[in-house]
PDB file of C-alpha atoms in Angstrom:
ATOM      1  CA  UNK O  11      75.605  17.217  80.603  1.00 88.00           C
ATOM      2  CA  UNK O  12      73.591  13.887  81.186  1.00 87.00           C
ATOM      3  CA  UNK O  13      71.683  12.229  78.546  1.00 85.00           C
ATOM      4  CA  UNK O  14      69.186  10.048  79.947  1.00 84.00           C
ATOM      5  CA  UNK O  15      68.449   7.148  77.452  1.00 84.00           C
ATOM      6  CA  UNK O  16      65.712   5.131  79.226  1.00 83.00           C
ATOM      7  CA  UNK O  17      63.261   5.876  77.130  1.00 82.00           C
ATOM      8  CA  UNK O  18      65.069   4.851  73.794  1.00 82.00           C
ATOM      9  CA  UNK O  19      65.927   1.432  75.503  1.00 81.00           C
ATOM     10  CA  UNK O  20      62.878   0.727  76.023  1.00 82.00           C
ATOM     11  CA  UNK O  21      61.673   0.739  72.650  1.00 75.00           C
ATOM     12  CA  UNK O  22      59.653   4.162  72.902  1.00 73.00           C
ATOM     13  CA  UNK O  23      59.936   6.229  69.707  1.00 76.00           C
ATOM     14  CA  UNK O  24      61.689   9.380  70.532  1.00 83.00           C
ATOM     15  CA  UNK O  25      64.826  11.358  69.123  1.00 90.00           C
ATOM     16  CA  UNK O  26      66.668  13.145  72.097  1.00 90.00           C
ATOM     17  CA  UNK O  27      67.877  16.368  69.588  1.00 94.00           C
ATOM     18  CA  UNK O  28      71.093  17.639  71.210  1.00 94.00           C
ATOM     19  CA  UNK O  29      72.431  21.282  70.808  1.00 96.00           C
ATOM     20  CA  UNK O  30      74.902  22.043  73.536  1.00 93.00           C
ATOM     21  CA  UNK O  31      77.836  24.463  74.294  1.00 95.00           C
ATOM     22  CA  UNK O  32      80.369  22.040  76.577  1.00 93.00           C
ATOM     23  CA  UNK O  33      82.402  24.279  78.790  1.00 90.00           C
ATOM     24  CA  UNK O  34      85.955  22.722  78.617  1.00 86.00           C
ATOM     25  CA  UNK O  35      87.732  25.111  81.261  1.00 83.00           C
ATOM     26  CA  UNK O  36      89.365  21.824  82.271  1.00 83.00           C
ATOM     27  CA  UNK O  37      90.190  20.256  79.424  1.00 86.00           C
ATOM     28  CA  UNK O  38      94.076  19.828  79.608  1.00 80.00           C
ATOM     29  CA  UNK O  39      96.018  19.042  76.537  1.00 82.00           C
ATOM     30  CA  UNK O  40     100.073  18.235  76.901  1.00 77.00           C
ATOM     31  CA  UNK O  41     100.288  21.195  79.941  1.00 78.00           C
ATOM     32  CA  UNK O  42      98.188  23.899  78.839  1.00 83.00           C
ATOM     33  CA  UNK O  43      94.617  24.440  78.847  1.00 85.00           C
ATOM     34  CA  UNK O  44      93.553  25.459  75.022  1.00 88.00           C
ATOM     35  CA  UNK O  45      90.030  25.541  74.461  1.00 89.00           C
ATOM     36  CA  UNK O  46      88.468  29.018  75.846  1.00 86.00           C
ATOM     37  CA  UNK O  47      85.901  29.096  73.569  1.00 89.00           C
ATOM     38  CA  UNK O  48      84.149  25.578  74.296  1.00 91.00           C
ATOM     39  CA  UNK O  49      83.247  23.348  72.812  1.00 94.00           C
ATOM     40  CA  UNK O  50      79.707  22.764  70.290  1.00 96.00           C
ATOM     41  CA  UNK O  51      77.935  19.743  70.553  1.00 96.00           C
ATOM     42  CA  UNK O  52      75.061  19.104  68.344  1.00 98.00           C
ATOM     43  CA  UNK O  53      73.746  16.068  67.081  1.00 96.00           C
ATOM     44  CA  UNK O  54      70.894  13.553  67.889  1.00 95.00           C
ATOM     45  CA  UNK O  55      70.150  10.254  69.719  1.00 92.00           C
ATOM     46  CA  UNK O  56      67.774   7.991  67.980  1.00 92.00           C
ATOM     47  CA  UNK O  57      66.240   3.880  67.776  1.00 89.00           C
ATOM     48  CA  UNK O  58      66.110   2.257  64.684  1.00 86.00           C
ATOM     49  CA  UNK O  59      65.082  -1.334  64.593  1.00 83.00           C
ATOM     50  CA  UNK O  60      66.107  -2.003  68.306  1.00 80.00           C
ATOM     51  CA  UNK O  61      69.372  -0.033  68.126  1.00 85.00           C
ATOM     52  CA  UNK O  62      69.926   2.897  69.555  1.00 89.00           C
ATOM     53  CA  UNK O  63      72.266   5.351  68.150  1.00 91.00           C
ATOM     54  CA  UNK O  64      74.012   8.589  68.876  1.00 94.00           C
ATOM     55  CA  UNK O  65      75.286  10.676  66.072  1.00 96.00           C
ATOM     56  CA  UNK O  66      77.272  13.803  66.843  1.00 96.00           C
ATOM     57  CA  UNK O  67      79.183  16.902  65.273  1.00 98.00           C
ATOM     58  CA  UNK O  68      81.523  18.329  67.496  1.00 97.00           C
ATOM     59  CA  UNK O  69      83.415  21.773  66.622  1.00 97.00           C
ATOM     60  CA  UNK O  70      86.503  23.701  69.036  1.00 95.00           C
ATOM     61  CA  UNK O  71      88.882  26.122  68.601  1.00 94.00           C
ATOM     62  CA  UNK O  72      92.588  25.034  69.608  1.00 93.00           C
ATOM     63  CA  UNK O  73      94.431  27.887  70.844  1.00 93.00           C
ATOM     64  CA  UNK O  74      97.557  26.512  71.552  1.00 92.00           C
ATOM     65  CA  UNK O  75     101.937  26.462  70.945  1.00 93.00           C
ATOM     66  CA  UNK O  76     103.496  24.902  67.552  1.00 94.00           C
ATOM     67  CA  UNK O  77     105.758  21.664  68.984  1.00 93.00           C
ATOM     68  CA  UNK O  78     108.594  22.631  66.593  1.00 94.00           C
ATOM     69  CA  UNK O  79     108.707  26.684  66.581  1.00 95.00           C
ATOM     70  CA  UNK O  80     107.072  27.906  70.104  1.00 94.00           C
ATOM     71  CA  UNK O  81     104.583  30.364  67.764  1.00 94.00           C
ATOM     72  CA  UNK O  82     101.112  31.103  69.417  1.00 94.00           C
ATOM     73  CA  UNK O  83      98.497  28.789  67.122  1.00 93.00           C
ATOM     74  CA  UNK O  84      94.509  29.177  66.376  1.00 94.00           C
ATOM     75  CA  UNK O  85      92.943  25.834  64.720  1.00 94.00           C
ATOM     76  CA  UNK O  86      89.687  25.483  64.158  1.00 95.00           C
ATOM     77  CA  UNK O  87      88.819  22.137  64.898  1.00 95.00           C
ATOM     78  CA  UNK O  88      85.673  19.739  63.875  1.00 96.00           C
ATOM     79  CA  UNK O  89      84.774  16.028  63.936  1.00 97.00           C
ATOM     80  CA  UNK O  90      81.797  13.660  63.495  1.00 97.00           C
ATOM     81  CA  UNK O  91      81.491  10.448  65.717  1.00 95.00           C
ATOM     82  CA  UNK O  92      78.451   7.875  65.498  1.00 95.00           C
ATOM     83  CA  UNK O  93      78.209   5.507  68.355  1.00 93.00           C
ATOM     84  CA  UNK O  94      76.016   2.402  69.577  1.00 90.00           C
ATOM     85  CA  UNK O  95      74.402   3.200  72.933  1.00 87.00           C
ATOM     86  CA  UNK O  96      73.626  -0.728  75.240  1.00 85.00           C
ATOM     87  CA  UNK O  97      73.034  -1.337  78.653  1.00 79.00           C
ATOM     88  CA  UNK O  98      76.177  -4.128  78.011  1.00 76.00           C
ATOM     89  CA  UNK O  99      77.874  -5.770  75.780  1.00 73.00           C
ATOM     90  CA  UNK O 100      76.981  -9.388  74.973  1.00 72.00           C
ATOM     91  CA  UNK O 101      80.417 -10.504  74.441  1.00 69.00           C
ATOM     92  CA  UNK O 102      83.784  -9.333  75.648  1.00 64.00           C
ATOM     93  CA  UNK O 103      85.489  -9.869  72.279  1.00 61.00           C
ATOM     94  CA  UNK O 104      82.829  -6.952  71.556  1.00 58.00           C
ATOM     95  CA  UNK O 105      84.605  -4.804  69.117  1.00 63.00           C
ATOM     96  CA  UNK O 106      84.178  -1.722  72.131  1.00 74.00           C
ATOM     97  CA  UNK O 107      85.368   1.728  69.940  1.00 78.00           C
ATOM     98  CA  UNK O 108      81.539   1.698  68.284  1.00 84.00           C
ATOM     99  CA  UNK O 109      79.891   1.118  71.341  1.00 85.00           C
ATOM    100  CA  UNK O 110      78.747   3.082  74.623  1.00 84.00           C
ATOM    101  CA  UNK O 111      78.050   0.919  77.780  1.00 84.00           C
ATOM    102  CA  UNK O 112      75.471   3.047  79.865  1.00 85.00           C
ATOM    103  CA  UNK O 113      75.474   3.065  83.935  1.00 82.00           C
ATOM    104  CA  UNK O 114      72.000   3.215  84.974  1.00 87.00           C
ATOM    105  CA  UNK O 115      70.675   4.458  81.376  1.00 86.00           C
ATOM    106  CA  UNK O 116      72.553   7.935  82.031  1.00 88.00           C
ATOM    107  CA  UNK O 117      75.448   8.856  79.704  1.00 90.00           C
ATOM    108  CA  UNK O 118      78.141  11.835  80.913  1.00 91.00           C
ATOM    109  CA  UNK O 119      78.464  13.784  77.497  1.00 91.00           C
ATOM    110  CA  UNK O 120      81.232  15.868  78.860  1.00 91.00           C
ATOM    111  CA  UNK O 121      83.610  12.913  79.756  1.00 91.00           C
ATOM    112  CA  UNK O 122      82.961  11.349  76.698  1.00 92.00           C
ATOM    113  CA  UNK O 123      83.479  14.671  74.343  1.00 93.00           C
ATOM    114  CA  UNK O 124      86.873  15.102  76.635  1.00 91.00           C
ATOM    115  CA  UNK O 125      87.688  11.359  75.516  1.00 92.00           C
ATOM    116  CA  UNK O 126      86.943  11.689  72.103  1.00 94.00           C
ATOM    117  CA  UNK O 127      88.935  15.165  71.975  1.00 93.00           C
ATOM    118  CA  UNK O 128      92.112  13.905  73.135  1.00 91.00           C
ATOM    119  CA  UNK O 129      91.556  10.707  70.833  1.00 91.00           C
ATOM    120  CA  UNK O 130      91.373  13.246  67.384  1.00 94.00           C
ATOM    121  CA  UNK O 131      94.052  15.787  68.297  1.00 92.00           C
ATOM    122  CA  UNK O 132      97.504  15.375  67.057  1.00 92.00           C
ATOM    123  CA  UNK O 133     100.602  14.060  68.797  1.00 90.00           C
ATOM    124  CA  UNK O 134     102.130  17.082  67.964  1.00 92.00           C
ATOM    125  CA  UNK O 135     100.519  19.954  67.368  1.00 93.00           C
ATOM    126  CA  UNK O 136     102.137  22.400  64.629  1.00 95.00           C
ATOM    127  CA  UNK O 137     101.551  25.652  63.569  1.00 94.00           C
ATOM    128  CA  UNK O 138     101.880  24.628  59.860  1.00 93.00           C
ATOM    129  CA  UNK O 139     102.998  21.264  58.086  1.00 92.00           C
ATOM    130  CA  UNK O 140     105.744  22.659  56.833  1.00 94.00           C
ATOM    131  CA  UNK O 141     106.969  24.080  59.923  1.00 95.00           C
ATOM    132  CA  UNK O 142     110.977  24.369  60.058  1.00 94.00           C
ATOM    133  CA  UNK O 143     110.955  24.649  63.987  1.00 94.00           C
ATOM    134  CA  UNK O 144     114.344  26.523  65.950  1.00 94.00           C
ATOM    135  CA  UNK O 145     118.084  26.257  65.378  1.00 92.00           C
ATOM    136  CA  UNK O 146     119.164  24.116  67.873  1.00 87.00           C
ATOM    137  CA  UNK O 147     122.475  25.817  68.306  1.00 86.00           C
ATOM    138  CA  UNK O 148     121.308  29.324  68.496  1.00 89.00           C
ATOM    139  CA  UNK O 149     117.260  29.167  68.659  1.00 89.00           C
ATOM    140  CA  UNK O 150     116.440  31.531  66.157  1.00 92.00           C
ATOM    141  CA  UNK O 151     112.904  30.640  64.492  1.00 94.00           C
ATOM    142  CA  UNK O 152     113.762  29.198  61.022  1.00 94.00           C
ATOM    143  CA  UNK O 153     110.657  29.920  59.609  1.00 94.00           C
ATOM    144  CA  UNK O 154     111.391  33.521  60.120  1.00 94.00           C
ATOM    145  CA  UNK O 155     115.422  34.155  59.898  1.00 92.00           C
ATOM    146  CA  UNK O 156     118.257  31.523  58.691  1.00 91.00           C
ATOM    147  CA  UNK O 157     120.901  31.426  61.232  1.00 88.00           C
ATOM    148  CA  UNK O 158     124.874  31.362  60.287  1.00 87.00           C
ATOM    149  CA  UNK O 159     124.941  28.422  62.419  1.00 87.00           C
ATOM    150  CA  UNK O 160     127.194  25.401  61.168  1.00 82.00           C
ATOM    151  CA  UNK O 161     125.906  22.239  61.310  1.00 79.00           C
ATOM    152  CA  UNK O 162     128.076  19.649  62.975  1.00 79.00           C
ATOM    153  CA  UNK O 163     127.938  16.179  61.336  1.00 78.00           C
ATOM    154  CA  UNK O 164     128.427  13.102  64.075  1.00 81.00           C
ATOM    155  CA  UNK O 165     131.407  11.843  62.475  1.00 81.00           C
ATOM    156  CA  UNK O 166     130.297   8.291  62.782  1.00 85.00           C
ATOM    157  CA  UNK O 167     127.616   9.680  60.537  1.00 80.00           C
ATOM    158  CA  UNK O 168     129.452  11.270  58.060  1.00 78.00           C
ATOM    159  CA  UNK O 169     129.442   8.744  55.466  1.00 79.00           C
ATOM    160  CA  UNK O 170     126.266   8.843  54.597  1.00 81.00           C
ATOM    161  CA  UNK O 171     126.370  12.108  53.558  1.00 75.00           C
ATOM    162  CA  UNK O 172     127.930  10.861  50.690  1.00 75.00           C
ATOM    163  CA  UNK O 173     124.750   9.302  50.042  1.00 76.00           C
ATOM    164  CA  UNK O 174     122.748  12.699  49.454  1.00 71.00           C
ATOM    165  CA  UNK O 175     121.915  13.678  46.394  1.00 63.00           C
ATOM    166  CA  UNK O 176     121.797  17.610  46.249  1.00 56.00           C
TER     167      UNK O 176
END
């Protein structure tokens, strides 16, 4: 979707309202593709004293695979961003995360969505915080089963064990 902001930057008083359903088919996260659903976009662009703002909610579902345990995960997902919308930037030491440079007036709400999307999700995506992940000797799912499995201590290592309190 394209947001023309011509209008707003040239001092006209007008609020572009936006309520919009971004189809993110494409949107690839580590190697999988997990929103289905899409992705709701509403939120408004508006001038106040000059400035032009755009303030957004976005909301996805995650449908993805838990980094430690392999389990099948649903997360509902939601955000709020607020950005500066210019033509350019005055300086280049321009603090640039609050601020949206426009080409030709026109900003491409998908790309910047996908941006902002990959920028909130986790490095690692889990199925819960507490997550105890697989054996590594056997791959049983700990949060499930405990495995009989005996743990081997790196020798090199072993005197810190002495360390533990139990």
């Amino acid at each position: 979707m394209q947001l023309d902001f011509t209008n707003l930057l040239n001092s006209l008083n007008e609020v572009i309202n936006i309520d919009y359903v971004m189809n993110a088919d494409d949107f690839m996260y580590d190697t999988y593709k997990p929103l289905k659903n899409g992705v709701s976009i509403k939120g408004r662009a508006y001038q106040k004293v000059g400035v032009v703002y755009l303030e957004l909610d976005v909301k996805f579902d995650f449908f993805g695979v838990c980094d430690r345990c392999m389990d099948d995960l649903e997360k509902n997902y939601e955000f709020s961003l607020s950005k500066i919308i210019v033509n350019k930037m005055e300086n280049d030491n321009d603090d640039y995360d609050d601020y949206i440079v426009l080409d030709n007036n026109v900003l491409e709400l998908d790309d910047l969505i996908n941006e902002e999307i990959q920028l909130f999700l986790p490095a690692k995506m889990l199925c819960k915080e507490e997550c105890k992940g697989l054996c590594q000797s056997c791959g049983k799912n700990l949060n499930y089963e405990k495995c009989e499995c005996v743990k081997e201590v790196d020798p090199r290592l072993a005197v810190l064990s002495d360390l533990l309190i139990d």
